[in-house]
Amino acid sequence: MTNTHPFNYYLFDYDGTICNTLPTIVYSLQHAFEESGVKIPEEAAILKAVSTGINLHETLRVLHPDAAQVTTADTDVLVKAYRRLYMEHDPRLTVLFDGALTVFQQLKAAGKTVIVLSNKGVAAVEQSLQSHGLHALTDLIMAEGVMPELQLKPKPDTMMYEAVIKKQFNIKDGREVLMTGDTHADILFASNCGIRSCWAAYGYGHPAICEELKPDFTIQGISDILPLTMAF
């Protein structure tokens, strides 16, 4: 699909779209379970959970061997361990996808608004964007824990867009907004918000599920987004 209307607002998912965080996620999840004395989940099970785009609490519940009986207190212990491990090991395990920095630089040079949306905790997202030189190129970061007074719901719920992004940037026309992400949660989020979607097929999402949702664009690398969406 070609773009017939200029995009001025570029929304990006974080995990599996901007950064390859899977090694960090796998390491931190497995060691969090080990520290807590719970059976360590297999890497395949972790990837399956990550591919759905669910948040951390839901991921831990799904991966727990006693998923039906696990309590909020149980997952809270795992969340604390995971976040500590993730923040500690993120600098050495997480890498930018090739071209991500250039994409952000070119979008900003063209006067576009760049927003990062994630179901991950905001501290981890901010640390990673800082370390990879993307933080200064990002106009807004929306992640778990930001604006706690609003109790923002994760994607694919529209709350982050409707309650914050749309109002903060005074967006009047959804055709100006493009959401790029690798899982079906990102594509559904775009559809629910009435904005265009771009599926990052190189990420962690399940191909058949994502293709069935018919995203407006599909890219095989983050650099592909520039010729696809800025050729107007």
Coordinates of C-alpha atoms in Angstrom, one line a residue:
M1 CA 0.0 0.0 0.0
T2 CA 1.2 3.5 -0.8
N3 CA 0.6 6.4 1.4
T4 CA -1.6 9.2 0.0
H5 CA -1.7 11.4 3.1
P6 CA 1.4 12.7 4.9
F7 CA 2.2 11.1 8.3
N8 CA 3.2 13.7 10.9
Y9 CA 3.0 11.5 14.0
Y10 CA 5.1 8.3 14.1
L11 CA 4.2 5.9 17.0
F12 CA 6.6 3.0 17.6
D13 CA 6.4 0.0 19.7
Y14 CA 9.6 -0.7 21.6
D15 CA 10.3 -4.5 22.1
G16 CA 10.8 -6.2 18.7
T17 CA 10.3 -3.0 16.8
I18 CA 13.1 -0.6 17.8
C19 CA 15.3 -2.9 19.9
N20 CA 16.0 -6.6 19.9
T21 CA 15.3 -7.1 23.6
L22 CA 14.6 -10.9 23.4
P23 CA 18.0 -11.9 24.9
T24 CA 17.4 -9.6 27.8
I25 CA 13.9 -10.7 28.4
V26 CA 14.8 -14.4 28.3
Y27 CA 17.7 -14.0 30.6
S28 CA 15.8 -11.8 33.1
L29 CA 12.7 -14.0 33.1
Q30 CA 14.6 -17.3 33.6
H31 CA 16.8 -15.9 36.4
A32 CA 13.8 -14.3 38.1
F33 CA 12.0 -17.6 38.2
E34 CA 15.2 -19.3 39.4
E35 CA 15.8 -16.8 42.2
S36 CA 12.2 -17.3 43.3
G37 CA 12.5 -21.1 43.4
V38 CA 10.0 -21.6 40.6
K39 CA 10.5 -23.9 37.6
I40 CA 12.4 -22.0 34.9
P41 CA 10.3 -21.5 31.7
E42 CA 11.7 -22.6 28.4
E43 CA 12.9 -20.0 25.9
A44 CA 10.2 -21.2 23.4
A45 CA 7.4 -20.6 26.0
I46 CA 8.9 -17.1 26.6
L47 CA 8.9 -16.2 22.9
K48 CA 5.3 -17.5 22.6
A49 CA 4.2 -15.2 25.4
V50 CA 6.2 -12.2 24.1
S51 CA 4.7 -12.6 20.7
T52 CA 1.3 -11.8 22.0
G53 CA 2.3 -8.3 23.3
I54 CA 0.9 -8.8 26.8
N55 CA 2.3 -6.9 29.8
L56 CA 4.8 -8.2 32.3
H57 CA 2.3 -9.3 35.0
E58 CA 0.3 -11.3 32.4
T59 CA 3.5 -12.8 31.0
L60 CA 4.7 -14.0 34.4
R61 CA 1.3 -15.5 35.1
V62 CA 1.2 -17.3 31.8
L63 CA 4.7 -18.7 32.3
H64 CA 4.2 -19.8 35.9
P65 CA 3.9 -23.6 36.3
D66 CA 0.9 -23.1 38.6
A67 CA -0.8 -20.5 36.4
A68 CA -4.3 -21.3 37.6
Q69 CA -3.4 -20.8 41.3
V70 CA -0.7 -18.1 41.1
T71 CA -1.5 -15.0 43.2
T72 CA -0.9 -11.4 42.7
A73 CA 1.7 -11.6 45.5
D74 CA 3.5 -14.4 43.7
T75 CA 3.7 -12.3 40.5
D76 CA 4.7 -9.2 42.4
V77 CA 7.8 -11.0 43.7
L78 CA 8.7 -12.1 40.2
V79 CA 8.1 -8.6 38.8
K80 CA 10.6 -7.1 41.2
A81 CA 13.2 -9.7 40.5
Y82 CA 12.7 -9.4 36.7
R83 CA 12.9 -5.6 36.7
R84 CA 16.1 -5.6 38.7
L85 CA 17.7 -8.2 36.5
Y86 CA 16.5 -6.5 33.3
M87 CA 17.8 -3.0 34.3
E88 CA 21.2 -4.6 35.3
H89 CA 21.7 -6.7 32.1
D90 CA 19.9 -4.5 29.5
P91 CA 23.1 -2.5 28.6
R92 CA 25.0 -5.6 27.5
L93 CA 22.2 -7.7 26.0
T94 CA 19.8 -5.3 24.2
V95 CA 20.7 -4.0 20.8
L96 CA 19.1 -1.6 18.4
F97 CA 17.8 -3.1 15.2
D98 CA 19.9 -2.0 12.2
G99 CA 18.7 1.4 11.0
A100 CA 16.7 2.4 14.0
L101 CA 18.9 5.4 14.9
T102 CA 18.9 6.7 11.3
V103 CA 15.1 6.4 11.1
F104 CA 14.6 8.4 14.2
Q105 CA 17.2 11.0 13.1
Q106 CA 15.6 11.4 9.6
L107 CA 12.0 11.6 11.0
K108 CA 13.1 14.4 13.4
A109 CA 15.0 16.2 10.6
A110 CA 11.8 16.1 8.6
G111 CA 9.9 17.7 11.4
K112 CA 7.9 14.6 12.4
T113 CA 6.7 13.8 15.9
V114 CA 8.1 10.5 17.3
I115 CA 6.4 8.7 20.1
V116 CA 7.4 5.4 21.7
L117 CA 4.7 3.2 23.2
S118 CA 5.3 0.1 25.2
N119 CA 3.6 -2.3 27.6
K120 CA 7.1 -2.5 29.3
G121 CA 8.0 -0.5 32.5
V122 CA 8.9 3.1 31.7
A123 CA 12.2 2.9 33.5
A124 CA 13.5 0.2 31.3
V125 CA 12.4 1.9 28.1
E126 CA 13.9 5.2 29.1
Q127 CA 17.2 3.6 30.1
S128 CA 17.5 1.8 26.8
L129 CA 16.5 4.8 24.7
Q130 CA 19.1 6.9 26.5
S131 CA 21.9 4.3 26.1
H132 CA 21.2 4.0 22.3
G133 CA 20.9 7.7 21.6
L134 CA 17.2 7.7 20.9
H135 CA 15.8 9.5 23.9
A136 CA 16.6 13.0 22.7
L137 CA 14.9 12.1 19.3
T138 CA 11.7 11.0 21.0
D139 CA 8.9 13.5 21.7
L140 CA 7.0 11.3 24.2
I141 CA 7.4 7.9 25.9
M142 CA 4.3 6.0 26.9
A143 CA 5.0 2.9 29.0
E144 CA 3.8 1.1 32.1
G145 CA 4.2 3.3 35.1
V146 CA 4.1 6.7 33.3
M147 CA 1.4 9.0 34.5
P148 CA 0.3 6.7 37.3
E149 CA -2.6 9.0 38.2
L150 CA -4.3 8.0 34.9
Q151 CA -3.9 4.3 35.4
L152 CA -3.2 3.9 31.7
K153 CA -4.3 0.6 30.1
P154 CA -1.9 -1.4 27.9
K155 CA -2.2 -1.8 24.1
P156 CA -4.5 -2.7 22.3
D157 CA -6.7 -0.5 24.6
T158 CA -6.9 3.0 23.1
M159 CA -6.4 4.9 26.4
M160 CA -2.8 5.9 25.8
Y161 CA -3.8 7.4 22.5
E162 CA -7.1 8.9 23.4
A163 CA -6.3 10.2 26.9
V164 CA -2.8 11.5 26.3
I165 CA -1.3 11.5 22.8
K166 CA -4.3 12.8 20.9
K167 CA -4.8 15.6 23.4
Q168 CA -1.2 16.5 24.0
F169 CA -0.4 16.9 20.3
N170 CA -3.9 18.2 19.3
I171 CA -4.3 15.5 16.6
K172 CA -7.4 16.2 14.5
D173 CA -6.9 13.8 11.7
G174 CA -6.1 10.1 12.4
R175 CA -4.7 9.8 8.8
E176 CA -1.7 11.7 10.0
V177 CA -0.8 9.0 12.6
L178 CA 1.1 5.8 11.9
M179 CA 1.6 3.0 14.5
T180 CA 4.5 0.6 13.9
G181 CA 4.8 -2.5 15.9
D182 CA 5.6 -6.2 15.7
T183 CA 2.7 -7.9 17.5
H184 CA -1.1 -8.2 16.9
A185 CA -1.6 -6.0 19.9
D186 CA 0.1 -3.1 18.0
I187 CA -2.0 -3.6 14.9
L188 CA -5.2 -3.9 16.9
F189 CA -4.2 -0.8 18.8
A190 CA -4.0 1.2 15.6
S191 CA -7.3 -0.2 14.3
N192 CA -9.0 0.6 17.6
C193 CA -7.6 4.2 17.5
G194 CA -8.6 4.8 13.9
I195 CA -5.0 5.3 12.8
R196 CA -2.8 3.5 10.2
S197 CA -0.8 0.5 11.1
C198 CA 2.6 -0.8 10.0
W199 CA 3.6 -4.4 11.0
A200 CA 7.2 -4.9 11.8
A201 CA 7.5 -8.5 10.4
Y202 CA 11.1 -8.8 11.6
G203 CA 10.0 -8.7 15.3
Y204 CA 8.4 -11.2 17.7
G205 CA 4.7 -11.3 16.5
H206 CA 3.0 -14.4 15.2
P207 CA 3.0 -14.0 11.4
A208 CA -0.3 -15.7 10.7
I209 CA -2.2 -13.7 13.3
C210 CA -0.6 -10.4 12.3
E211 CA -1.2 -10.9 8.6
E212 CA -4.8 -11.8 9.2
L213 CA -5.4 -8.4 10.8
K214 CA -4.4 -6.8 7.4
P215 CA -2.0 -4.0 8.5
D216 CA -1.8 -1.0 6.2
F217 CA 2.0 -1.5 5.7
T218 CA 4.4 -4.4 6.3
I219 CA 8.2 -3.9 6.7
Q220 CA 11.0 -6.4 6.9
G221 CA 13.4 -4.0 8.6
I222 CA 12.8 -0.7 10.4
S223 CA 14.6 1.3 7.7
D224 CA 11.8 0.2 5.3
I225 CA 9.4 2.6 6.9
L226 CA 11.0 5.7 5.4
P227 CA 10.5 5.0 1.7
L228 CA 7.1 3.4 2.3
T229 CA 5.6 6.3 4.3
M230 CA 7.5 9.4 3.4
A231 CA 7.2 9.1 -0.4
F232 CA 4.6 11.8 -0.9

